[in-house]
Amino acid sequence: MGGKGKGARGKLIVLEGVDGAGTTTQKAKIVEWLRERGEHVHGTNEPSDGPIGAMIRQILRGRLVASTGEGKASPIDPAAVALLFAADRLDHVKNEILPALERGYHVVCDRYVVSSLAYQGLDTDLRFVRQINDKALAPDLTIFIDVPADIAMARIEATRVGRDSFEKLAIQKRVAQAYKEILADWRGGRVITVDGTAPIHTVTRDVRQALESLLG
Ligand code: TMP
């Protein structure tokens, strides 16, 4: 961040999509474009770079596991993982997102509450996931980058060495379906869907159009 923001509070803009949809790439493009427009902008992501986010990343990579007490490793309970994501979010909002917004910075966040609903809702009660995310600040705009699971998975296979625990085609198909269902009756602020199968610059153009209508 750095520098002094403008008087008005910034907007919270969230990017969502299955793994490989391009949310991280588009976050970087938006941050760059907003800066070029002379806006104050802070780019961030979830899991966050805070302490709970660091723990979550270890869990996703299978480097942090529970133990049954008989020397056997056992995955961390999915409801506990859902709680960690929700806790990370509240910490992220309090210590990073809100201070930036209040200083007049727009915050562009790669993943937020809808990720928890789409991913943790797969093996945890969706009502529980909604409930524990109830206190998270509502975004001003959520941009859903729509890419079918098989295309997104092919991108991951072509570009990444390691895999997070969710990066398997069968899971991504369920995540893609969950995103559709959750966003169909979403009441947590404005949502815009863009076609993420187009070339990167076309997706960026569509995302920019969505933002122009928000920022004026
Ligand atoms: P990333 O690949 O965008 O860094 O995200 C890491 C993984 O975390 C990705 O597979 C999506 C998953 N995730 C959740 O399961 N729940 C959440 O609330 C968030 C923010 C991410």
PDB file of C-alpha atoms and ligand atoms in Angstrom:
ATOM      1  CA  MET A   1       0.000   0.000   0.000  1.00  0.00           C
ATOM      2  CA  GLY A   2       1.737   3.211   1.161  1.00  0.00           C
ATOM      3  CA  GLY A   3       0.671   6.765   0.435  1.00  0.00           C
ATOM      4  CA  LYS A   4      -2.427   8.608   1.495  1.00  0.00           C
ATOM      5  CA  GLY A   5      -5.794   7.616   0.037  1.00  0.00           C
ATOM      6  CA  LYS A   6      -8.610   9.885  -1.121  1.00  0.00           C
ATOM      7  CA  GLY A   7     -11.343  10.992   1.279  1.00  0.00           C
ATOM      8  CA  ALA A   8     -14.072   8.525   0.209  1.00  0.00           C
ATOM      9  CA  ARG A   9     -14.059   4.942   1.426  1.00  0.00           C
ATOM     10  CA  GLY A  10     -12.739   2.449  -1.132  1.00  0.00           C
ATOM     11  CA  LYS A  11     -14.695  -0.442  -2.636  1.00  0.00           C
ATOM     12  CA  LEU A  12     -14.200  -4.109  -1.888  1.00  0.00           C
ATOM     13  CA  ILE A  13     -13.996  -6.038  -5.150  1.00  0.00           C
ATOM     14  CA  VAL A  14     -13.801  -9.835  -5.045  1.00  0.00           C
ATOM     15  CA  LEU A  15     -12.821 -12.315  -7.737  1.00  0.00           C
ATOM     16  CA  GLU A  16     -14.211 -15.840  -7.617  1.00  0.00           C
ATOM     17  CA  GLY A  17     -13.948 -19.019  -9.676  1.00  0.00           C
ATOM     18  CA  VAL A  18     -12.797 -22.640  -9.686  1.00  0.00           C
ATOM     19  CA  ASP A  19      -9.056 -23.356  -9.402  1.00  0.00           C
ATOM     20  CA  GLY A  20      -7.464 -22.432 -12.731  1.00  0.00           C
ATOM     21  CA  ALA A  21     -10.222 -19.924 -13.615  1.00  0.00           C
ATOM     22  CA  GLY A  22      -7.669 -17.098 -13.650  1.00  0.00           C
ATOM     23  CA  THR A  23      -8.708 -15.101 -10.557  1.00  0.00           C
ATOM     24  CA  THR A  24      -5.071 -14.470  -9.565  1.00  0.00           C
ATOM     25  CA  THR A  25      -4.106 -13.280 -13.057  1.00  0.00           C
ATOM     26  CA  GLN A  26      -7.154 -11.032 -13.286  1.00  0.00           C
ATOM     27  CA  LYS A  27      -6.546  -9.614  -9.805  1.00  0.00           C
ATOM     28  CA  ALA A  28      -3.077  -8.489 -10.928  1.00  0.00           C
ATOM     29  CA  LYS A  29      -4.504  -6.986 -14.141  1.00  0.00           C
ATOM     30  CA  ILE A  30      -7.211  -5.077 -12.288  1.00  0.00           C
ATOM     31  CA  VAL A  31      -4.805  -3.719  -9.694  1.00  0.00           C
ATOM     32  CA  GLU A  32      -2.528  -2.512 -12.495  1.00  0.00           C
ATOM     33  CA  TRP A  33      -5.403  -0.944 -14.443  1.00  0.00           C
ATOM     34  CA  LEU A  34      -6.871   0.825 -11.397  1.00  0.00           C
ATOM     35  CA  ARG A  35      -3.410   2.231 -10.563  1.00  0.00           C
ATOM     36  CA  GLU A  36      -3.083   3.519 -14.113  1.00  0.00           C
ATOM     37  CA  ARG A  37      -6.427   5.264 -13.650  1.00  0.00           C
ATOM     38  CA  GLY A  38      -4.906   7.026 -10.660  1.00  0.00           C
ATOM     39  CA  GLU A  39      -6.950   5.100  -8.084  1.00  0.00           C
ATOM     40  CA  HIS A  40      -5.498   3.942  -4.773  1.00  0.00           C
ATOM     41  CA  VAL A  41      -5.682   0.166  -4.778  1.00  0.00           C
ATOM     42  CA  HIS A  42      -4.574  -2.717  -2.617  1.00  0.00           C
ATOM     43  CA  GLY A  43      -4.455  -6.271  -4.018  1.00  0.00           C
ATOM     44  CA  THR A  44      -4.876  -9.193  -1.639  1.00  0.00           C
ATOM     45  CA  ASN A  45      -5.995 -12.831  -1.503  1.00  0.00           C
ATOM     46  CA  GLU A  46      -7.575 -15.550   0.609  1.00  0.00           C
ATOM     47  CA  PRO A  47      -6.284 -17.641   2.222  1.00  0.00           C
ATOM     48  CA  SER A  48      -4.652 -14.409   3.429  1.00  0.00           C
ATOM     49  CA  ASP A  49      -0.970 -13.756   4.084  1.00  0.00           C
ATOM     50  CA  GLY A  50      -1.750 -13.587   7.815  1.00  0.00           C
ATOM     51  CA  PRO A  51      -1.043 -16.302  10.412  1.00  0.00           C
ATOM     52  CA  ILE A  52      -4.274 -18.256   9.950  1.00  0.00           C
ATOM     53  CA  GLY A  53      -3.899 -18.104   6.156  1.00  0.00           C
ATOM     54  CA  ALA A  54      -0.386 -19.564   6.460  1.00  0.00           C
ATOM     55  CA  MET A  55      -1.768 -22.448   8.488  1.00  0.00           C
ATOM     56  CA  ILE A  56      -4.521 -23.084   5.927  1.00  0.00           C
ATOM     57  CA  ARG A  57      -1.973 -23.267   3.084  1.00  0.00           C
ATOM     58  CA  GLN A  58      -0.052 -25.948   4.995  1.00  0.00           C
ATOM     59  CA  ILE A  59      -3.278 -27.919   5.411  1.00  0.00           C
ATOM     60  CA  LEU A  60      -4.172 -27.600   1.703  1.00  0.00           C
ATOM     61  CA  ARG A  61      -0.727 -28.900   0.710  1.00  0.00           C
ATOM     62  CA  GLY A  62      -1.081 -31.872   3.076  1.00  0.00           C
ATOM     63  CA  ARG A  63       1.845 -30.665   5.181  1.00  0.00           C
ATOM     64  CA  LEU A  64      -0.247 -30.128   8.288  1.00  0.00           C
ATOM     65  CA  VAL A  65      -2.404 -33.068   9.354  1.00  0.00           C
ATOM     66  CA  ALA A  66      -4.161 -34.250  12.496  1.00  0.00           C
ATOM     67  CA  SER A  67      -3.291 -37.440  14.331  1.00  0.00           C
ATOM     68  CA  THR A  68      -5.597 -40.153  15.602  1.00  0.00           C
ATOM     69  CA  GLY A  69      -3.325 -40.525  18.623  1.00  0.00           C
ATOM     70  CA  GLU A  70      -2.101 -43.939  17.438  1.00  0.00           C
ATOM     71  CA  GLY A  71       0.672 -42.461  15.358  1.00  0.00           C
ATOM     72  CA  LYS A  72      -1.570 -42.336  12.289  1.00  0.00           C
ATOM     73  CA  ALA A  73      -1.975 -39.116  10.309  1.00  0.00           C
ATOM     74  CA  SER A  74      -5.571 -38.131   9.658  1.00  0.00           C
ATOM     75  CA  PRO A  75      -6.978 -35.203   7.627  1.00  0.00           C
ATOM     76  CA  ILE A  76      -8.153 -32.191   9.636  1.00  0.00           C
ATOM     77  CA  ASP A  77     -11.916 -32.241  10.084  1.00  0.00           C
ATOM     78  CA  PRO A  78     -13.629 -30.333   7.191  1.00  0.00           C
ATOM     79  CA  ALA A  79     -15.757 -28.295   9.644  1.00  0.00           C
ATOM     80  CA  ALA A  80     -12.553 -27.249  11.444  1.00  0.00           C
ATOM     81  CA  VAL A  81     -11.059 -26.230   8.080  1.00  0.00           C
ATOM     82  CA  ALA A  82     -14.226 -24.207   7.351  1.00  0.00           C
ATOM     83  CA  LEU A  83     -13.794 -22.458  10.713  1.00  0.00           C
ATOM     84  CA  LEU A  84     -10.161 -21.665   9.885  1.00  0.00           C
ATOM     85  CA  PHE A  85     -11.149 -20.081   6.554  1.00  0.00           C
ATOM     86  CA  ALA A  86     -13.826 -18.023   8.335  1.00  0.00           C
ATOM     87  CA  ALA A  87     -11.384 -17.005  11.082  1.00  0.00           C
ATOM     88  CA  ASP A  88      -8.745 -16.060   8.515  1.00  0.00           C
ATOM     89  CA  ARG A  89     -11.338 -13.894   6.765  1.00  0.00           C
ATOM     90  CA  LEU A  90     -12.362 -11.989   9.904  1.00  0.00           C
ATOM     91  CA  ASP A  91      -8.694 -11.376  10.742  1.00  0.00           C
ATOM     92  CA  HIS A  92      -8.012 -10.324   7.138  1.00  0.00           C
ATOM     93  CA  VAL A  93     -10.957  -7.889   7.161  1.00  0.00           C
ATOM     94  CA  LYS A  94     -10.045  -6.351  10.519  1.00  0.00           C
ATOM     95  CA  ASN A  95      -6.305  -6.029  10.016  1.00  0.00           C
ATOM     96  CA  GLU A  96      -5.884  -5.506   6.287  1.00  0.00           C
ATOM     97  CA  ILE A  97      -9.066  -4.945   4.266  1.00  0.00           C
ATOM     98  CA  LEU A  98     -10.961  -2.456   6.451  1.00  0.00           C
ATOM     99  CA  PRO A  99      -7.931  -0.259   7.236  1.00  0.00           C
ATOM    100  CA  ALA A 100      -7.219  -0.027   3.481  1.00  0.00           C
ATOM    101  CA  LEU A 101     -10.861   0.765   2.600  1.00  0.00           C
ATOM    102  CA  GLU A 102     -10.993   3.420   5.293  1.00  0.00           C
ATOM    103  CA  ARG A 103      -7.896   5.087   3.865  1.00  0.00           C
ATOM    104  CA  GLY A 104      -9.667   5.338   0.511  1.00  0.00           C
ATOM    105  CA  TYR A 105      -8.039   2.331  -1.166  1.00  0.00           C
ATOM    106  CA  HIS A 106     -10.049  -0.028  -3.324  1.00  0.00           C
ATOM    107  CA  VAL A 107      -9.299  -3.586  -2.231  1.00  0.00           C
ATOM    108  CA  VAL A 108      -9.199  -6.316  -4.887  1.00  0.00           C
ATOM    109  CA  CYS A 109      -9.375  -9.707  -3.215  1.00  0.00           C
ATOM    110  CA  ASP A 110      -8.665 -13.026  -4.931  1.00  0.00           C
ATOM    111  CA  ARG A 111     -11.393 -15.251  -3.339  1.00  0.00           C
ATOM    112  CA  TYR A 112     -13.671 -14.506  -0.377  1.00  0.00           C
ATOM    113  CA  VAL A 113     -16.910 -15.822   1.205  1.00  0.00           C
ATOM    114  CA  VAL A 114     -18.297 -17.507  -1.929  1.00  0.00           C
ATOM    115  CA  SER A 115     -15.145 -19.685  -2.060  1.00  0.00           C
ATOM    116  CA  SER A 116     -15.943 -20.979   1.418  1.00  0.00           C
ATOM    117  CA  LEU A 117     -19.513 -21.771   0.412  1.00  0.00           C
ATOM    118  CA  ALA A 118     -18.481 -23.477  -2.846  1.00  0.00           C
ATOM    119  CA  TYR A 119     -15.546 -25.475  -1.409  1.00  0.00           C
ATOM    120  CA  GLN A 120     -16.333 -26.093   2.270  1.00  0.00           C
ATOM    121  CA  GLY A 121     -20.007 -26.643   1.380  1.00  0.00           C
ATOM    122  CA  LEU A 122     -18.903 -29.826  -0.435  1.00  0.00           C
ATOM    123  CA  ASP A 123     -18.224 -31.756   2.745  1.00  0.00           C
ATOM    124  CA  THR A 124     -19.649 -29.531   5.472  1.00  0.00           C
ATOM    125  CA  ASP A 125     -23.217 -28.378   6.085  1.00  0.00           C
ATOM    126  CA  LEU A 126     -23.738 -25.291   3.883  1.00  0.00           C
ATOM    127  CA  ARG A 127     -25.877 -23.591   6.556  1.00  0.00           C
ATOM    128  CA  PHE A 128     -22.991 -23.928   8.997  1.00  0.00           C
ATOM    129  CA  VAL A 129     -20.578 -22.397   6.456  1.00  0.00           C
ATOM    130  CA  ARG A 130     -23.009 -19.508   5.849  1.00  0.00           C
ATOM    131  CA  GLN A 131     -23.426 -18.954   9.571  1.00  0.00           C
ATOM    132  CA  ILE A 132     -19.704 -18.755  10.371  1.00  0.00           C
ATOM    133  CA  ASN A 133     -19.203 -16.282   7.528  1.00  0.00           C
ATOM    134  CA  ASP A 134     -22.106 -14.109   8.575  1.00  0.00           C
ATOM    135  CA  LYS A 135     -19.895 -11.409  10.097  1.00  0.00           C
ATOM    136  CA  ALA A 136     -17.662 -10.995   7.033  1.00  0.00           C
ATOM    137  CA  LEU A 137     -17.963  -7.555   5.438  1.00  0.00           C
ATOM    138  CA  ALA A 138     -20.091  -7.733   2.254  1.00  0.00           C
ATOM    139  CA  PRO A 139     -18.144  -6.957  -0.951  1.00  0.00           C
ATOM    140  CA  ASP A 140     -19.291  -4.066  -3.170  1.00  0.00           C
ATOM    141  CA  LEU A 141     -18.843  -6.296  -6.199  1.00  0.00           C
ATOM    142  CA  THR A 142     -18.117  -9.990  -6.741  1.00  0.00           C
ATOM    143  CA  ILE A 143     -16.841 -10.947 -10.178  1.00  0.00           C
ATOM    144  CA  PHE A 144     -17.308 -14.623 -11.004  1.00  0.00           C
ATOM    145  CA  ILE A 145     -14.897 -15.845 -13.672  1.00  0.00           C
ATOM    146  CA  ASP A 146     -16.784 -18.672 -15.286  1.00  0.00           C
ATOM    147  CA  VAL A 147     -14.615 -21.525 -16.599  1.00  0.00           C
ATOM    148  CA  PRO A 148     -15.803 -25.160 -16.892  1.00  0.00           C
ATOM    149  CA  ALA A 149     -13.928 -27.506 -14.552  1.00  0.00           C
ATOM    150  CA  ASP A 150     -12.264 -29.552 -17.312  1.00  0.00           C
ATOM    151  CA  ILE A 151     -10.768 -26.471 -19.012  1.00  0.00           C
ATOM    152  CA  ALA A 152      -9.596 -25.038 -15.672  1.00  0.00           C
ATOM    153  CA  MET A 153      -8.069 -28.372 -14.662  1.00  0.00           C
ATOM    154  CA  ALA A 154      -6.198 -28.666 -17.991  1.00  0.00           C
ATOM    155  CA  ARG A 155      -4.711 -25.205 -17.307  1.00  0.00           C
ATOM    156  CA  ILE A 156      -3.554 -26.292 -13.855  1.00  0.00           C
ATOM    157  CA  GLU A 157      -1.965 -29.448 -15.271  1.00  0.00           C
ATOM    158  CA  ALA A 158      -0.130 -27.418 -17.910  1.00  0.00           C
ATOM    159  CA  THR A 159       1.212 -24.739 -15.584  1.00  0.00           C
ATOM    160  CA  ARG A 160       1.698 -25.989 -12.001  1.00  0.00           C
ATOM    161  CA  VAL A 161       4.086 -28.390 -10.333  1.00  0.00           C
ATOM    162  CA  GLY A 162       2.433 -29.008  -6.931  1.00  0.00           C
ATOM    163  CA  ARG A 163      -1.272 -29.552  -6.252  1.00  0.00           C
ATOM    164  CA  ASP A 164      -3.543 -28.307  -3.481  1.00  0.00           C
ATOM    165  CA  SER A 165      -5.976 -30.831  -2.067  1.00  0.00           C
ATOM    166  CA  PHE A 166      -8.962 -29.472  -4.045  1.00  0.00           C
ATOM    167  CA  GLU A 167      -7.180 -29.550  -7.412  1.00  0.00           C
ATOM    168  CA  LYS A 168      -8.702 -32.774  -8.771  1.00  0.00           C
ATOM    169  CA  LEU A 169     -11.169 -32.894 -11.668  1.00  0.00           C
ATOM    170  CA  ALA A 170     -13.967 -34.672  -9.778  1.00  0.00           C
ATOM    171  CA  ILE A 171     -13.785 -32.090  -6.983  1.00  0.00           C
ATOM    172  CA  GLN A 172     -13.523 -29.142  -9.372  1.00  0.00           C
ATOM    173  CA  LYS A 173     -16.673 -30.320 -11.189  1.00  0.00           C
ATOM    174  CA  ARG A 174     -18.556 -30.273  -7.900  1.00  0.00           C
ATOM    175  CA  VAL A 175     -17.073 -26.866  -7.026  1.00  0.00           C
ATOM    176  CA  ALA A 176     -18.146 -25.459 -10.428  1.00  0.00           C
ATOM    177  CA  GLN A 177     -21.692 -26.738  -9.880  1.00  0.00           C
ATOM    178  CA  ALA A 178     -21.727 -25.355  -6.329  1.00  0.00           C
ATOM    179  CA  TYR A 179     -20.663 -21.884  -7.571  1.00  0.00           C
ATOM    180  CA  LYS A 180     -23.596 -21.871 -10.026  1.00  0.00           C
ATOM    181  CA  GLU A 181     -26.116 -22.876  -7.371  1.00  0.00           C
ATOM    182  CA  ILE A 182     -24.799 -20.441  -4.738  1.00  0.00           C
ATOM    183  CA  LEU A 183     -24.636 -17.479  -7.110  1.00  0.00           C
ATOM    184  CA  ALA A 184     -28.097 -18.191  -8.546  1.00  0.00           C
ATOM    185  CA  ASP A 185     -29.707 -16.790  -5.391  1.00  0.00           C
ATOM    186  CA  TRP A 186     -26.896 -14.726  -3.940  1.00  0.00           C
ATOM    187  CA  ARG A 187     -27.894 -11.851  -1.652  1.00  0.00           C
ATOM    188  CA  GLY A 188     -24.440 -10.779  -0.474  1.00  0.00           C
ATOM    189  CA  GLY A 189     -24.005  -7.798  -2.823  1.00  0.00           C
ATOM    190  CA  ARG A 190     -23.718  -7.330  -6.560  1.00  0.00           C
ATOM    191  CA  VAL A 191     -22.364 -10.223  -8.677  1.00  0.00           C
ATOM    192  CA  ILE A 192     -21.213 -10.127 -12.284  1.00  0.00           C
ATOM    193  CA  THR A 193     -20.278 -13.255 -14.260  1.00  0.00           C
ATOM    194  CA  VAL A 194     -17.667 -13.030 -17.011  1.00  0.00           C
ATOM    195  CA  ASP A 195     -16.715 -15.731 -19.509  1.00  0.00           C
ATOM    196  CA  GLY A 196     -13.310 -16.920 -18.338  1.00  0.00           C
ATOM    197  CA  THR A 197     -12.669 -19.203 -21.328  1.00  0.00           C
ATOM    198  CA  ALA A 198     -11.820 -16.204 -23.534  1.00  0.00           C
ATOM    199  CA  PRO A 199      -8.191 -15.007 -23.971  1.00  0.00           C
ATOM    200  CA  ILE A 200      -6.751 -13.254 -20.900  1.00  0.00           C
ATOM    201  CA  HIS A 201      -7.021  -9.745 -22.403  1.00  0.00           C
ATOM    202  CA  THR A 202     -10.688 -10.295 -23.320  1.00  0.00           C
ATOM    203  CA  VAL A 203     -11.488 -11.454 -19.776  1.00  0.00           C
ATOM    204  CA  THR A 204      -9.642  -8.390 -18.430  1.00  0.00           C
ATOM    205  CA  ARG A 205     -11.693  -6.127 -20.726  1.00  0.00           C
ATOM    206  CA  ASP A 206     -14.956  -7.682 -19.451  1.00  0.00           C
ATOM    207  CA  VAL A 207     -13.834  -7.389 -15.843  1.00  0.00           C
ATOM    208  CA  ARG A 208     -12.892  -3.748 -16.440  1.00  0.00           C
ATOM    209  CA  GLN A 209     -16.330  -3.036 -17.888  1.00  0.00           C
ATOM    210  CA  ALA A 210     -17.911  -4.501 -14.762  1.00  0.00           C
ATOM    211  CA  LEU A 211     -15.691  -2.277 -12.639  1.00  0.00           C
ATOM    212  CA  GLU A 212     -16.364   0.850 -14.659  1.00  0.00           C
ATOM    213  CA  SER A 213     -20.054   0.476 -13.923  1.00  0.00           C
ATOM    214  CA  LEU A 214     -19.225   0.218 -10.204  1.00  0.00           C
ATOM    215  CA  LEU A 215     -16.679   3.040  -9.996  1.00  0.00           C
ATOM    216  CA  GLY A 216     -18.140   5.382 -12.600  1.00  0.00           C
TER     217      GLY A 216
HETATM  218  P1  TMP B   1      -5.737 -20.278  -4.323  1.00  0.00           P
HETATM  219  O1  TMP B   1      -5.361 -21.457  -5.192  1.00  0.00           O
HETATM  220  O2  TMP B   1      -6.633 -19.287  -4.969  1.00  0.00           O
HETATM  221  O3  TMP B   1      -4.550 -19.692  -3.616  1.00  0.00           O
HETATM  222  O4  TMP B   1      -6.677 -20.869  -3.161  1.00  0.00           O
HETATM  223  C1  TMP B   1      -6.273 -21.950  -2.426  1.00  0.00           C
HETATM  224  C2  TMP B   1      -7.363 -22.974  -2.330  1.00  0.00           C
HETATM  225  O5  TMP B   1      -8.181 -22.665  -1.228  1.00  0.00           O
HETATM  226  C3  TMP B   1      -8.273 -23.122  -3.539  1.00  0.00           C
HETATM  227  O6  TMP B   1      -8.332 -24.500  -3.882  1.00  0.00           O
HETATM  228  C4  TMP B   1      -9.614 -22.686  -3.020  1.00  0.00           C
HETATM  229  C5  TMP B   1      -9.528 -22.943  -1.540  1.00  0.00           C
HETATM  230  N1  TMP B   1     -10.380 -22.099  -0.700  1.00  0.00           N
HETATM  231  C6  TMP B   1     -11.366 -22.701   0.061  1.00  0.00           C
HETATM  232  O7  TMP B   1     -11.532 -23.908   0.022  1.00  0.00           O
HETATM  233  N2  TMP B   1     -12.153 -21.915   0.843  1.00  0.00           N
HETATM  234  C7  TMP B   1     -11.988 -20.575   0.945  1.00  0.00           C
HETATM  235  O8  TMP B   1     -12.731 -19.897   1.689  1.00  0.00           O
HETATM  236  C8  TMP B   1     -10.937 -19.957   0.159  1.00  0.00           C
HETATM  237  C9  TMP B   1     -10.722 -18.487   0.264  1.00  0.00           C
HETATM  238  C10 TMP B   1     -10.156 -20.755  -0.638  1.00  0.00           C
END
